[in-house]
Coordinates of C-alpha atoms in Angstrom, one line a residue:
Chain A
M1 CA 14.9 -24.1 22.0
S2 CA 14.1 -22.0 25.0
S3 CA 10.7 -21.0 26.0
F4 CA 9.6 -17.5 26.7
H5 CA 7.3 -16.7 29.5
N6 CA 5.8 -13.6 28.3
L7 CA 5.9 -11.1 25.5
Q8 CA 8.3 -8.7 27.3
E9 CA 10.8 -11.5 27.8
L10 CA 10.4 -12.4 24.2
R11 CA 11.2 -9.0 23.0
H12 CA 14.2 -8.4 25.2
S13 CA 16.0 -11.6 25.1
A14 CA 15.2 -12.9 21.7
S15 CA 16.4 -11.9 18.3
L16 CA 14.2 -12.0 15.2
A17 CA 15.0 -15.1 13.2
N18 CA 12.5 -15.1 10.5
K19 CA 9.1 -14.0 9.4
V20 CA 6.3 -16.1 7.9
F21 CA 3.6 -14.5 5.9
I22 CA 0.1 -16.0 5.6
Q23 CA -1.4 -14.7 2.4
R24 CA -4.9 -13.8 1.5
D25 CA -7.3 -16.4 0.2
Y26 CA -9.3 -15.0 -2.7
S27 CA -11.3 -18.1 -3.5
E28 CA -14.5 -16.4 -2.2
G29 CA -14.0 -13.1 -3.8
T30 CA -12.6 -9.9 -2.4
T31 CA -13.8 -10.4 1.1
C32 CA -11.1 -10.7 3.7
R33 CA -9.9 -14.2 4.3
F34 CA -6.6 -15.7 5.0
Q35 CA -5.2 -19.0 3.9
T36 CA -5.4 -21.7 6.6
K37 CA -2.6 -23.7 5.1
F38 CA 0.0 -24.5 7.7
P39 CA 3.4 -23.1 6.7
S40 CA 6.3 -25.5 7.0
E41 CA 8.4 -23.0 8.9
L42 CA 6.1 -23.3 11.9
E43 CA 6.1 -27.1 11.9
S44 CA 8.5 -27.4 14.7
R45 CA 7.2 -24.4 16.7
I46 CA 3.5 -24.8 17.1
E47 CA 0.7 -27.4 16.7
R48 CA -1.2 -27.3 13.5
T49 CA -4.6 -27.2 15.2
L50 CA -3.8 -24.2 17.3
F51 CA -2.6 -22.3 14.3
E52 CA -5.6 -23.2 12.2
D53 CA -7.9 -22.3 15.0
T54 CA -6.4 -18.8 15.2
V55 CA -6.7 -18.2 11.4
K56 CA -10.2 -19.6 11.3
T57 CA -11.3 -17.3 14.1
L58 CA -9.7 -14.3 12.4
N59 CA -11.5 -15.2 9.2
N60 CA -14.8 -15.4 11.1
F61 CA -14.2 -12.0 12.6
Y62 CA -13.6 -10.5 9.2
A63 CA -16.6 -12.2 7.8
E64 CA -18.7 -10.7 10.6
A65 CA -17.3 -7.3 9.9
E66 CA -18.1 -7.4 6.2
K67 CA -21.4 -9.1 6.4
I68 CA -24.1 -7.7 4.3
G69 CA -27.5 -8.2 5.9
G70 CA -30.5 -6.5 7.4
Q71 CA -28.5 -4.4 9.8
S72 CA -25.9 -3.2 7.4
Y73 CA -28.7 -2.2 4.9
L74 CA -30.3 -0.1 7.6
E75 CA -27.0 1.5 8.6
G76 CA -26.3 2.2 4.9
C77 CA -29.6 3.8 4.3
L78 CA -29.4 5.9 7.4
A79 CA -25.9 7.0 6.5
C80 CA -27.0 7.9 3.0
A81 CA -29.9 9.9 4.4
T82 CA -27.6 12.0 6.5
A83 CA -25.2 12.5 3.5
Y84 CA -22.8 10.2 5.2
L85 CA -22.1 12.7 7.9
I86 CA -22.8 10.1 10.4
F87 CA -19.5 8.5 9.7
L88 CA -17.8 11.4 11.3
C89 CA -19.6 10.9 14.6
M90 CA -20.1 7.2 14.9
E91 CA -17.7 4.3 15.1
T92 CA -18.6 2.0 12.2
R93 CA -19.3 -1.7 12.7
Y94 CA -16.1 -2.6 11.0
E95 CA -14.0 -0.5 13.4
K96 CA -15.8 -2.2 16.3
V97 CA -14.9 -5.6 15.0
L98 CA -11.3 -4.5 14.4
K99 CA -11.0 -3.7 18.0
K100 CA -12.2 -7.1 18.9
I101 CA -9.7 -8.6 16.5
A102 CA -6.9 -6.6 18.1
K103 CA -7.8 -7.9 21.5
Y104 CA -8.1 -11.4 20.3
I105 CA -4.7 -11.3 18.7
Q106 CA -3.1 -9.8 21.8
E107 CA -4.7 -12.6 23.8
Q108 CA -3.5 -15.3 21.5
N109 CA 0.0 -13.9 21.5
E110 CA 0.1 -13.9 25.3
K111 CA -1.3 -17.3 25.8
I112 CA -0.2 -19.4 22.9
Y113 CA 2.4 -17.8 20.6
A114 CA 4.8 -16.0 22.8
P115 CA 5.5 -19.0 25.0
R116 CA 6.6 -20.7 21.7
G117 CA 8.7 -17.9 20.6
L118 CA 6.3 -16.5 18.0
L119 CA 4.5 -13.3 17.5
I120 CA 1.5 -12.5 15.4
T121 CA 1.2 -9.0 13.9
D122 CA -2.3 -7.7 13.4
P123 CA -3.1 -7.8 9.6
I124 CA -4.4 -4.2 9.8
E125 CA -0.9 -3.0 10.3
R126 CA 0.1 -4.7 7.1
G127 CA -2.7 -3.3 5.1
M128 CA -4.7 -6.5 5.4
R129 CA -2.4 -8.2 3.0
V130 CA -0.9 -10.8 5.2
I131 CA -0.8 -12.2 8.7
E132 CA 2.8 -11.8 9.7
I133 CA 4.2 -14.2 12.2
S134 CA 7.6 -13.4 13.5
I135 CA 9.8 -16.3 14.7
Y136 CA 12.2 -15.5 17.4
E137 CA 15.3 -17.3 18.5
D138 CA 16.8 -17.0 21.9
R139 CA 19.8 -14.7 21.7
G140 CA 21.7 -17.0 24.1
S141 CA 21.6 -19.9 21.7
S142 CA 23.8 -19.9 18.6
G143 CA 21.1 -21.2 16.4
S144 CA 21.4 -18.6 13.7
S145 CA 20.8 -21.1 11.0
S146 CA 18.3 -23.4 12.8
G147 CA 15.3 -21.3 12.0
S148 CA 16.3 -20.7 8.5
S149 CA 17.3 -24.0 7.0
S150 CA 13.7 -24.9 6.3
V151 CA 13.0 -21.6 4.6
S152 CA 15.0 -22.1 1.5
D153 CA 13.2 -25.3 0.6
S154 CA 10.5 -24.8 -1.9
T155 CA 7.5 -24.6 0.2
A156 CA 4.6 -22.5 1.1
R157 CA 2.8 -22.1 -2.2
Chain B
M1 CA 38.6 -12.5 14.9
K2 CA 41.1 -9.8 14.7
S3 CA 40.0 -6.3 15.3
R4 CA 39.2 -4.1 12.5
E5 CA 39.8 -0.4 11.9
Y6 CA 36.4 0.3 10.4
Q7 CA 33.7 1.1 12.8
Q8 CA 30.7 -1.0 12.9
I9 CA 27.6 1.0 12.8
D10 CA 25.0 0.3 15.5
P11 CA 21.7 0.1 13.8
Q12 CA 20.0 1.5 16.9
A13 CA 21.8 4.8 16.1
L14 CA 20.6 5.0 12.6
P15 CA 18.5 8.1 12.0
T16 CA 14.8 7.7 12.0
P17 CA 13.8 7.0 8.4
V18 CA 12.7 10.2 6.9
R19 CA 11.5 11.3 3.5
T20 CA 11.0 15.0 3.3
P21 CA 8.6 15.6 0.5
P22 CA 6.4 12.6 -0.1
H23 CA 6.8 12.6 -3.8
D24 CA 10.6 12.9 -4.0
H25 CA 12.6 10.0 -5.3
P26 CA 16.1 10.3 -4.0
Q27 CA 18.8 9.4 -6.4
A28 CA 20.5 6.1 -6.0
G29 CA 23.1 6.4 -3.3
G30 CA 23.1 10.1 -3.4
G31 CA 24.3 12.5 -0.8
D32 CA 26.9 12.6 1.8
G33 CA 26.6 10.8 5.0
R34 CA 25.3 13.6 7.1
K35 CA 24.0 12.5 10.5
E36 CA 20.4 13.6 11.0
P37 CA 19.5 14.7 14.5
R38 CA 16.9 12.7 16.3
R39 CA 13.5 14.4 15.7
T40 CA 10.2 14.2 17.3
P41 CA 8.2 11.2 16.0
R42 CA 6.6 11.9 12.7
R43 CA 3.2 10.9 11.6
K44 CA 2.9 8.3 8.8
W45 CA 1.3 10.7 6.4
E46 CA 4.5 12.7 6.3
V47 CA 6.4 9.8 5.0
F48 CA 3.7 8.4 2.7
P49 CA 5.3 7.3 -0.5
G50 CA 2.3 8.0 -2.8
K51 CA 1.6 11.2 -4.6
N52 CA -1.0 12.6 -2.3
R53 CA -1.5 15.7 -0.4
F54 CA -2.5 15.8 3.2
F55 CA -4.1 18.5 5.3
C56 CA -5.2 19.0 8.8
D57 CA -2.3 16.8 10.1
G58 CA -3.4 13.9 8.0
R59 CA -7.1 14.0 8.5
I60 CA -7.8 15.1 5.0
M61 CA -6.2 13.7 1.8
M62 CA -6.4 14.4 -1.9
A63 CA -4.4 13.5 -4.9
R64 CA -1.4 15.6 -5.6
Q65 CA -2.9 16.9 -8.8
S66 CA -6.2 18.4 -7.7
G67 CA -7.3 18.5 -11.3
V68 CA -10.4 20.6 -11.8
F69 CA -11.7 20.2 -8.3
P70 CA -11.7 24.0 -7.7
L71 CA -13.6 24.4 -10.9
T72 CA -16.2 21.8 -9.8
L73 CA -16.6 23.5 -6.5
G74 CA -16.8 26.9 -8.0
L75 CA -19.4 26.0 -10.5
I76 CA -21.6 24.4 -7.9
L77 CA -21.3 27.3 -5.5
V78 CA -21.8 29.9 -8.2
T79 CA -24.8 28.3 -9.7
S80 CA -26.5 27.5 -6.4
G81 CA -25.7 31.0 -5.2
L82 CA -27.2 32.6 -8.2
F83 CA -30.2 30.4 -7.8
F84 CA -30.9 31.4 -4.3
I85 CA -30.3 35.0 -4.9
F86 CA -32.1 35.6 -8.2
D87 CA -34.7 32.8 -8.6
C88 CA -35.8 31.9 -5.2
P89 CA -37.4 35.2 -4.1
F90 CA -39.5 35.3 -7.3
L91 CA -40.5 31.7 -7.1
V92 CA -41.3 31.8 -3.4
K93 CA -43.6 34.8 -4.1
H94 CA -45.3 33.2 -7.1
L95 CA -45.2 29.5 -6.5
T96 CA -44.3 27.9 -3.2
G97 CA -41.8 28.2 -0.4
C98 CA -40.8 24.6 -0.8
I99 CA -38.5 25.5 -3.7
P100 CA -35.6 27.0 -1.7
A101 CA -36.1 24.2 0.9
I102 CA -35.7 21.5 -1.7
G103 CA -32.9 23.4 -3.4
G104 CA -31.1 23.8 0.0
V105 CA -31.3 20.2 0.9
L106 CA -30.0 19.1 -2.5
F107 CA -27.2 21.7 -2.4
V108 CA -26.1 20.5 1.1
F109 CA -26.1 16.9 -0.1
V110 CA -24.1 17.8 -3.2
L111 CA -21.5 19.8 -1.3
V112 CA -21.1 17.3 1.5
T113 CA -20.7 14.3 -0.7
L114 CA -18.4 16.1 -3.0
L115 CA -16.1 17.0 -0.1
Q116 CA -16.3 13.5 1.2
T117 CA -15.4 12.0 -2.2
S118 CA -12.4 14.3 -2.6
F119 CA -11.1 14.2 0.9
T120 CA -11.5 10.5 1.8
D121 CA -9.0 7.8 1.3
P122 CA -10.3 5.8 -1.7
G123 CA -9.0 2.5 -0.4
I124 CA -5.3 2.9 -0.9
L125 CA -3.3 -0.2 -0.2
P126 CA -0.1 0.5 1.7
R127 CA 3.1 -0.8 0.0
A128 CA 4.5 -4.1 1.1
T129 CA 7.3 -4.1 3.7
P130 CA 10.7 -5.2 2.5
E131 CA 10.3 -8.6 4.3
E132 CA 7.1 -9.3 2.5
A133 CA 8.5 -8.3 -0.8
V134 CA 11.4 -10.6 -0.2
D135 CA 9.1 -13.4 0.8
V136 CA 7.0 -13.0 -2.4
E137 CA 10.1 -12.9 -4.5
R138 CA 11.3 -16.1 -2.9
Q139 CA 8.0 -17.8 -3.6
I140 CA 8.3 -16.8 -7.2
D141 CA 11.9 -17.8 -7.4
D142 CA 11.3 -21.2 -5.9
T143 CA 10.3 -22.6 -9.3
G144 CA 14.0 -23.4 -9.5
N145 CA 14.6 -20.7 -12.1
T146 CA 18.3 -20.2 -12.4
S147 CA 18.2 -18.2 -15.5
Y148 CA 17.8 -14.5 -15.1
R149 CA 14.7 -13.8 -17.1
P150 CA 12.0 -12.0 -15.3
P151 CA 9.8 -14.3 -13.3
P152 CA 6.1 -14.5 -14.1
R153 CA 4.3 -11.4 -13.1
T154 CA 0.9 -12.8 -12.7
K155 CA -0.6 -15.3 -10.3
E156 CA -3.9 -17.1 -10.9
V157 CA -6.6 -17.6 -8.4
L158 CA -10.0 -19.2 -8.6
I159 CA -12.9 -17.0 -7.6
N160 CA -16.3 -18.5 -7.8
Q161 CA -15.0 -21.1 -10.2
Q162 CA -13.5 -18.5 -12.4
V163 CA -9.8 -18.0 -13.1
I164 CA -8.7 -14.5 -12.3
K165 CA -5.2 -13.3 -12.9
L166 CA -3.6 -11.3 -10.2
K167 CA -0.9 -8.9 -11.4
Y168 CA 2.3 -8.1 -9.5
C169 CA 2.7 -4.4 -8.8
F170 CA 6.3 -3.3 -9.1
T171 CA 5.8 -0.1 -7.3
C172 CA 4.0 -1.5 -4.3
K173 CA 5.9 -4.9 -4.4
M174 CA 2.9 -7.2 -4.0
F175 CA 0.4 -9.1 -5.9
R176 CA -2.6 -6.9 -6.3
P177 CA -5.8 -8.3 -4.8
P178 CA -8.6 -8.8 -7.3
R179 CA -10.2 -5.6 -8.6
T180 CA -7.3 -3.5 -7.4
S181 CA -5.5 -1.3 -9.8
H182 CA -2.5 1.0 -9.5
C183 CA -3.4 4.6 -10.2
S184 CA -0.5 6.2 -12.0
L185 CA -1.6 9.7 -11.1
C186 CA -1.6 9.0 -7.4
D187 CA 1.1 6.3 -7.5
N188 CA -0.9 4.1 -5.3
C189 CA -2.7 0.7 -5.6
V190 CA -6.4 1.4 -4.9
E191 CA -8.8 -1.4 -3.9
R192 CA -11.9 -1.8 -6.2
F193 CA -10.4 0.9 -8.4
D194 CA -13.1 2.6 -10.4
H195 CA -11.4 5.6 -12.0
H196 CA -9.3 8.6 -11.2
C197 CA -11.8 11.5 -11.3
P198 CA -10.2 14.9 -12.1
W199 CA -13.5 16.7 -11.2
V200 CA -13.1 15.6 -7.6
G201 CA -9.4 15.5 -7.6
N202 CA -9.1 12.0 -6.2
C203 CA -9.3 8.4 -7.1
V204 CA -12.7 6.7 -6.8
G205 CA -12.3 3.3 -5.1
K206 CA -13.8 1.0 -2.6
R207 CA -14.1 3.5 0.3
N208 CA -15.4 6.5 -1.5
Y209 CA -17.5 5.0 -4.3
R210 CA -20.7 5.5 -2.3
F211 CA -19.9 9.1 -1.7
F212 CA -19.1 9.6 -5.4
Y213 CA -22.3 7.9 -6.5
T214 CA -24.4 9.9 -4.1
F215 CA -22.6 13.0 -5.3
I216 CA -23.4 12.5 -9.0
V217 CA -27.0 11.4 -8.3
S218 CA -27.7 14.4 -6.1
L219 CA -25.9 16.7 -8.5
S220 CA -28.0 15.5 -11.4
F221 CA -31.1 16.2 -9.3
L222 CA -29.8 19.6 -8.3
T223 CA -28.9 20.5 -11.8
A224 CA -32.2 19.3 -13.2
F225 CA -34.0 21.1 -10.4
I226 CA -32.3 24.4 -10.9
F227 CA -32.8 24.1 -14.7
G228 CA -36.5 23.5 -14.2
C229 CA -36.8 26.3 -11.7
V230 CA -34.9 28.8 -13.8
T231 CA -37.0 27.9 -16.9
T232 CA -40.2 28.3 -14.9
H233 CA -38.9 31.6 -13.5
L234 CA -38.1 33.0 -16.9
A235 CA -41.4 31.7 -18.3
L236 CA -43.3 33.3 -15.6
R237 CA -41.5 36.6 -16.0
A238 CA -41.9 36.5 -19.8
Q239 CA -45.6 36.0 -19.5
G240 CA -48.0 38.6 -20.7
G241 CA -46.2 39.3 -23.8
K242 CA -43.1 40.7 -22.2
G243 CA -40.7 38.4 -23.9
L244 CA -37.7 36.4 -23.0
V245 CA -35.2 39.2 -23.4
F246 CA -37.1 41.3 -20.8
A247 CA -37.1 38.4 -18.4
L248 CA -33.4 37.9 -18.8
K249 CA -32.7 41.6 -18.3
E250 CA -34.6 41.5 -15.1
S251 CA -32.8 38.5 -13.8
P252 CA -29.4 38.3 -15.4
G253 CA -28.1 35.6 -13.0
S254 CA -30.7 33.3 -14.5
A255 CA -28.9 33.4 -17.8
V256 CA -25.7 32.2 -16.3
E257 CA -27.5 29.4 -14.5
L258 CA -29.3 28.4 -17.6
A259 CA -26.2 28.2 -19.6
I260 CA -24.3 26.2 -16.9
C261 CA -27.2 23.8 -16.2
F262 CA -28.0 23.3 -19.8
F263 CA -24.6 22.2 -20.8
S264 CA -23.9 20.1 -17.8
V265 CA -27.1 18.4 -17.1
W266 CA -26.8 15.9 -20.0
S267 CA -23.3 14.7 -19.1
I268 CA -24.2 14.5 -15.4
L269 CA -27.4 12.6 -16.1
G270 CA -25.5 10.3 -18.4
L271 CA -22.8 9.7 -15.8
S272 CA -25.4 8.9 -13.2
G273 CA -27.2 6.5 -15.5
F274 CA -23.9 4.8 -16.3
H275 CA -22.9 4.4 -12.7
T276 CA -26.4 3.2 -11.8
Y277 CA -25.8 0.4 -14.3
L278 CA -22.4 -0.3 -12.8
V279 CA -23.8 -0.5 -9.3
A280 CA -26.6 -2.8 -10.4
S281 CA -24.2 -5.2 -12.0
N282 CA -21.4 -4.8 -9.4
L283 CA -18.9 -3.6 -12.0
T284 CA -16.2 -0.9 -11.9
T285 CA -15.6 1.6 -14.6
N286 CA -12.1 0.0 -15.0
E287 CA -13.6 -3.4 -15.7
D288 CA -16.3 -2.1 -17.9
I289 CA -13.8 -0.2 -20.1
K290 CA -11.5 -3.1 -20.3
G291 CA -14.3 -5.5 -21.0
S292 CA -13.1 -7.9 -18.5
W293 CA -16.4 -9.7 -18.1
S294 CA -18.1 -9.1 -21.4
G295 CA -17.0 -12.4 -22.8
K296 CA -14.6 -11.0 -25.4
S297 CA -11.7 -12.9 -24.0
G298 CA -13.3 -16.2 -23.7
E299 CA -16.6 -18.1 -23.3
G300 CA -18.4 -18.4 -20.1
V301 CA -16.7 -15.4 -18.6
T302 CA -19.1 -13.7 -16.2
N303 CA -18.5 -11.3 -13.5
P304 CA -17.6 -13.4 -10.5
Y305 CA -18.3 -10.7 -8.0
S306 CA -21.9 -10.1 -9.0
H307 CA -24.6 -11.5 -6.7
K308 CA -26.8 -12.0 -9.7
N309 CA -29.5 -9.9 -8.2
I310 CA -29.8 -6.2 -8.8
F311 CA -31.0 -5.3 -5.3
I312 CA -28.2 -7.3 -3.6
N313 CA -25.6 -5.8 -5.9
C314 CA -26.8 -2.3 -5.1
C315 CA -26.8 -3.0 -1.4
S316 CA -23.4 -4.6 -1.4
V317 CA -21.9 -1.6 -3.2
L318 CA -23.7 1.2 -1.4
C319 CA -24.8 -0.2 1.9
A320 CA -22.0 -2.5 2.8
P321 CA -20.1 -1.7 6.0
M322 CA -17.6 1.0 5.6
P323 CA -14.1 -0.5 5.4
P324 CA -11.4 1.1 7.4
S325 CA -8.6 3.1 6.0
L326 CA -5.5 0.9 5.7
I327 CA -2.9 3.6 5.5
D328 CA -3.1 4.8 9.1
R329 CA -2.3 8.4 8.2
R330 CA -2.1 9.8 11.7
G331 CA -0.2 6.9 13.2
L332 CA 3.3 7.7 14.4
V333 CA 6.3 6.4 12.5
P334 CA 8.0 3.9 14.8
A335 CA 11.2 5.5 15.9
E336 CA 13.2 2.5 16.9
E337 CA 13.3 -0.1 14.2
S338 CA 16.0 -2.6 13.7
A339 CA 17.8 -2.3 10.5
Q340 CA 16.2 -5.2 8.8
T341 CA 12.6 -4.3 9.6
S342 CA 12.8 -0.7 8.4
G343 CA 9.8 -0.3 6.1
M344 CA 11.1 2.7 4.2
D345 CA 12.0 2.6 0.6
T346 CA 15.1 4.7 1.0
E347 CA 17.3 5.8 3.8
R348 CA 20.4 7.9 4.0
P349 CA 23.2 5.6 4.8
K350 CA 24.9 6.6 8.0
L351 CA 28.6 6.5 7.9
N352 CA 31.3 7.0 10.4
N353 CA 34.0 9.5 9.7
K354 CA 36.4 7.0 8.3
S355 CA 34.4 6.2 5.3
E356 CA 32.5 8.3 2.8
M357 CA 30.2 7.6 0.0
N358 CA 29.5 9.7 -3.0
V359 CA 28.2 9.2 -6.5
V360 CA 30.0 10.0 -9.6
G361 CA 28.0 9.4 -12.7
G362 CA 27.1 5.8 -12.8
S363 CA 29.5 4.5 -10.2
L364 CA 29.7 4.7 -6.5
H365 CA 33.0 5.1 -4.8
L366 CA 33.4 3.8 -1.3
V367 CA 36.4 4.3 0.8
F368 CA 36.9 2.1 3.9
D369 CA 39.8 1.8 6.1
V370 CA 40.1 -1.8 6.8
Q371 CA 43.5 -2.7 7.9
E372 CA 43.4 -6.1 9.4
S373 CA 43.1 -9.3 7.7
C374 CA 39.7 -10.9 7.6
S375 CA 40.6 -14.1 6.0
D376 CA 38.2 -16.3 8.0
F377 CA 35.2 -14.9 6.1
S378 CA 34.0 -16.9 3.2
L379 CA 31.0 -17.1 1.2
L380 CA 29.9 -20.1 -0.7
L381 CA 28.4 -19.4 -4.1
N382 CA 25.5 -20.9 -5.9
Q383 CA 23.8 -21.3 -2.6
T384 CA 20.4 -19.9 -1.8
K385 CA 20.5 -20.5 1.8
T386 CA 18.7 -17.8 3.7
V387 CA 20.0 -16.7 7.0
P388 CA 18.9 -13.9 9.1
L389 CA 20.8 -10.6 8.9
P390 CA 23.1 -10.1 11.8
A391 CA 22.0 -7.7 14.4
R392 CA 24.8 -5.2 13.9
S393 CA 24.7 -4.6 10.2
L394 CA 24.5 -1.4 8.4
V395 CA 21.6 -1.2 6.0
A396 CA 21.8 1.4 3.3
C397 CA 19.3 1.7 0.5
Y398 CA 20.5 3.1 -2.7
S399 CA 17.3 2.9 -4.7
P400 CA 13.8 1.9 -4.1
N401 CA 14.5 -1.6 -5.3
T402 CA 17.7 -2.5 -3.6
V403 CA 19.2 -2.7 -0.3
S404 CA 22.8 -3.0 0.4
V405 CA 24.0 -4.6 3.5
C406 CA 27.4 -4.3 5.1
F407 CA 27.9 -7.0 7.5
P408 CA 30.5 -7.5 10.1
V409 CA 33.0 -10.0 8.8
S410 CA 32.8 -12.2 11.8
E411 CA 29.4 -13.4 10.9
C412 CA 28.6 -15.4 7.8
C413 CA 25.0 -14.4 7.8
V414 CA 23.9 -13.1 4.5
K415 CA 21.3 -13.9 1.9
V416 CA 22.9 -14.7 -1.3
T417 CA 20.1 -15.0 -3.8
P418 CA 21.2 -15.3 -6.6
L419 CA 24.9 -14.9 -6.3
C420 CA 25.7 -16.8 -9.4
A421 CA 24.2 -13.9 -11.3
V422 CA 26.8 -11.6 -9.8
F423 CA 29.7 -13.5 -11.2
Q424 CA 28.2 -13.7 -14.6
L425 CA 27.7 -10.0 -14.6
L426 CA 31.1 -9.4 -13.2
S427 CA 32.7 -11.3 -16.0
K428 CA 31.1 -8.9 -18.4
V429 CA 31.9 -5.8 -16.6
C430 CA 35.4 -6.3 -15.4
I431 CA 37.2 -8.9 -17.3
D432 CA 40.7 -8.1 -16.3
H433 CA 39.9 -8.1 -12.6
A434 CA 40.3 -11.5 -11.1
F435 CA 39.7 -10.1 -7.7
Y436 CA 36.4 -8.7 -6.5
W437 CA 34.1 -8.7 -3.6
V438 CA 30.4 -8.8 -3.6
W439 CA 28.8 -6.1 -1.7
L440 CA 25.1 -6.3 -2.5
V441 CA 23.6 -9.3 -0.8
V442 CA 19.9 -8.6 -0.5
F443 CA 17.8 -8.4 -3.6
Y444 CA 14.3 -7.1 -3.8
G445 CA 13.6 -8.7 -7.1
V446 CA 15.7 -10.6 -9.5
H447 CA 13.9 -9.1 -12.4
Q448 CA 14.6 -5.5 -11.6
A449 CA 17.2 -5.4 -9.0
Q450 CA 20.0 -3.1 -9.3
L451 CA 23.3 -4.6 -8.4
L452 CA 26.1 -2.9 -6.7
V453 CA 29.3 -4.6 -7.2
C454 CA 32.5 -4.0 -5.4
L455 CA 35.8 -4.4 -6.9
H456 CA 39.0 -4.7 -5.1
Q457 CA 42.3 -6.1 -5.8
A458 CA 42.8 -7.7 -2.4
Y459 CA 40.0 -10.2 -2.8
I460 CA 40.6 -13.5 -4.3
M461 CA 38.2 -15.9 -5.8
E462 CA 39.2 -19.5 -5.7
G463 CA 36.9 -21.9 -7.4
N464 CA 33.5 -21.3 -5.8
C465 CA 34.7 -19.7 -2.7
L466 CA 35.2 -16.1 -2.2
S467 CA 37.3 -14.8 0.6
F468 CA 38.9 -11.5 1.2
N469 CA 41.9 -10.4 3.0
K470 CA 41.9 -6.7 3.4
S471 CA 41.1 -3.6 1.5
T472 CA 41.6 0.0 1.5
E473 CA 39.8 1.2 -1.4
I474 CA 36.7 -0.2 -3.0
T475 CA 35.1 0.9 -6.2
V476 CA 31.5 0.0 -6.8
F477 CA 30.0 -0.3 -10.2
H478 CA 26.3 0.2 -10.7
C479 CA 24.8 -2.5 -12.9
S480 CA 21.3 -3.5 -13.7
F481 CA 19.9 -6.5 -15.3
V482 CA 16.5 -7.5 -16.3

C-alpha cells in the first residue's frame, strides 16, 4: 500500500476504491451525533484511537453548535424582538461553528487521513446524515479487490 | 484482450448531470442519446429533485403548490390597509395616537414572519447519494436474506430509554431521522416535520417553526386588536343615538374589517393556543395527530424529546440556535464527477454513434456492434462480492431506482447483488432462451429495483458461470420484482 504525501497527490494518483459511511447516533435524541464505532473497513488503514478522536471532536463541535443555554436564549429573544430580521444580517452561531468544523476536517485530512489514503467529507455536504470516508487505492497497484474483500462480510451494524 | 469494435465511453466526457424542470420524472430509459453541450455550471437549486419553487437565484423557496398563500397575504394587507385608512384617523382624533403605532408594529411583525415562514427552507433533508443508498441496502441485506421479499423497512433506535422506529424513505433512500417526515406535497423529507400549511404555502419544520409560531401569535394579536379597534370606532360613531347603520355608512371599510376579523379571530386564536401547547410539550402537530406519545400504543410511552419543563421546552423550540439549511441551494453543481459518484437520480445515457437506445413499450432495444470475441470475461454467480466500478465504465440511469452499468469486458469489476435473482426471473421470462447476458449489475434496492435483462443468443451459461462470446444485437426486457 503506498502512502500519499498530500491531498493533491491523493486525488491525482489514486482511484477511489470504496466509501465508508459513519451513521448518526440517535441515542440522545435528535441532536447531531455520529457513531464512534470503528468500521471494519478501516481496520487496516488507520488506528482506532485516531479515528475515534476525530469523531468525538466532531460530536463536541456539533454539541457546542446546538447547545441551549443562556447565550442562545438571549440570541433567540433578541431575534424574536426584531421579527427574526436579524438572521438576514448576522451570521448565526451554528454557522460559525460549521466554519470551525470545516477547518478542522481540512486539517485532519491533511495531517492524518490523506497520508493513509483516506479522505473525510464534511457531513454538511451530505445533509448531516453521514460522515463519508473515501478509501483510495493507488492506481499503480493492481489491488482492485484488496479494499473490497472486507466489505462484503456482514459488518458495520 | 482483443480489441473491440464498440467504443468505450469515457466518463469524463459524460454530460453534466442536468434535470431541466425540477419536478419532471423522465421515463425509464427514454430519449435518444443526444450529446448535450457543456454548459456553464448550474446551481444546485436548478437540479433540486423535490417539488419546490425557487426565486431570486435560489435565495427564496416555496412549495410548488403555493396553496392559498396569496389569499392569506391579500387578506392581511386588505384588512390592515382598511384599518389604517378608515379607523385610525378617527381613533387618533378621539382616543390616542398609540393605536396606529401598535397596529403598525403588529402589522410589520405579521408580514415579516409570514414571508419568512413561506420563503425559508423548513429543514429539508437532501436525498441520499447513490453510494449511501447502496451502503444502507447492503446493511439491510447482510441479514443473509436470500429470498426476495422486501427487507425490513424500519430500524429501531433507543432514545432516552425509549424504542423509536425509524422508517426507510423510498424516495430519499435513507432511514429518516427521528421526527422527520416525508411531505408528499413537496416530495421532500423535512426534519421535525410539523405540517404542510397551505396558508403559508410551505411546510412547517425545524427551521421555520419559530417563524410560523411568531406569525400566528402576532396575527392573533393583530386580528384581536383590529377587531377591538373597529368595534370601539363603530361604537363611538354610533353614540348619541345615531345608530349602528349610520356608523357603518360613514365608515364602510370597517364593515369589511369587522367581517373578516370576526370570522378569522376564533380559528387563529385556537391555532395559537394549540401551538402554544405543542411548544410547551415539545410536540409536533404530526405527532399529536398520530398520538405517538399519548400512550395509546403501549404503556410508559412518553415523549422522549420533552425536557419535562415547560420553560425549557419553549426555549429549546423557539430560542435554540438556528440550524443551517442542508440543501445548499446556491451551491454549484460539480461539473466533473466520476461516473460512480454522480449524485443525480437520472442521467441521459451518452452513446457513441455505433449504438442507439430507444424504448418501445415495456422493452428496451439496444444495438451494439461488438465483433470480437470476449471469451475471457466471466462472472461467477451467487456471489455478493463487491468490487469497485472500473474507471472507464458508462453509467446510465433508466429510472430513479436503478443504474445500469456497461463495463469494459477486460475488467471483472462488478457488483453482483443479488445475481441469483436474475436467473430466477429469467427463467420465468424467457424459457426458451438458454443464452442470455446480464446487463444490470448495480441495484439500488432489492425490494424495488427494476431489472434490465439482456438477452442474446451468443451468450452461454454453463453451470454457474456466465461467459459471452460476441453479440450484435441485444434485446433488453424490463422486469420488476418486489
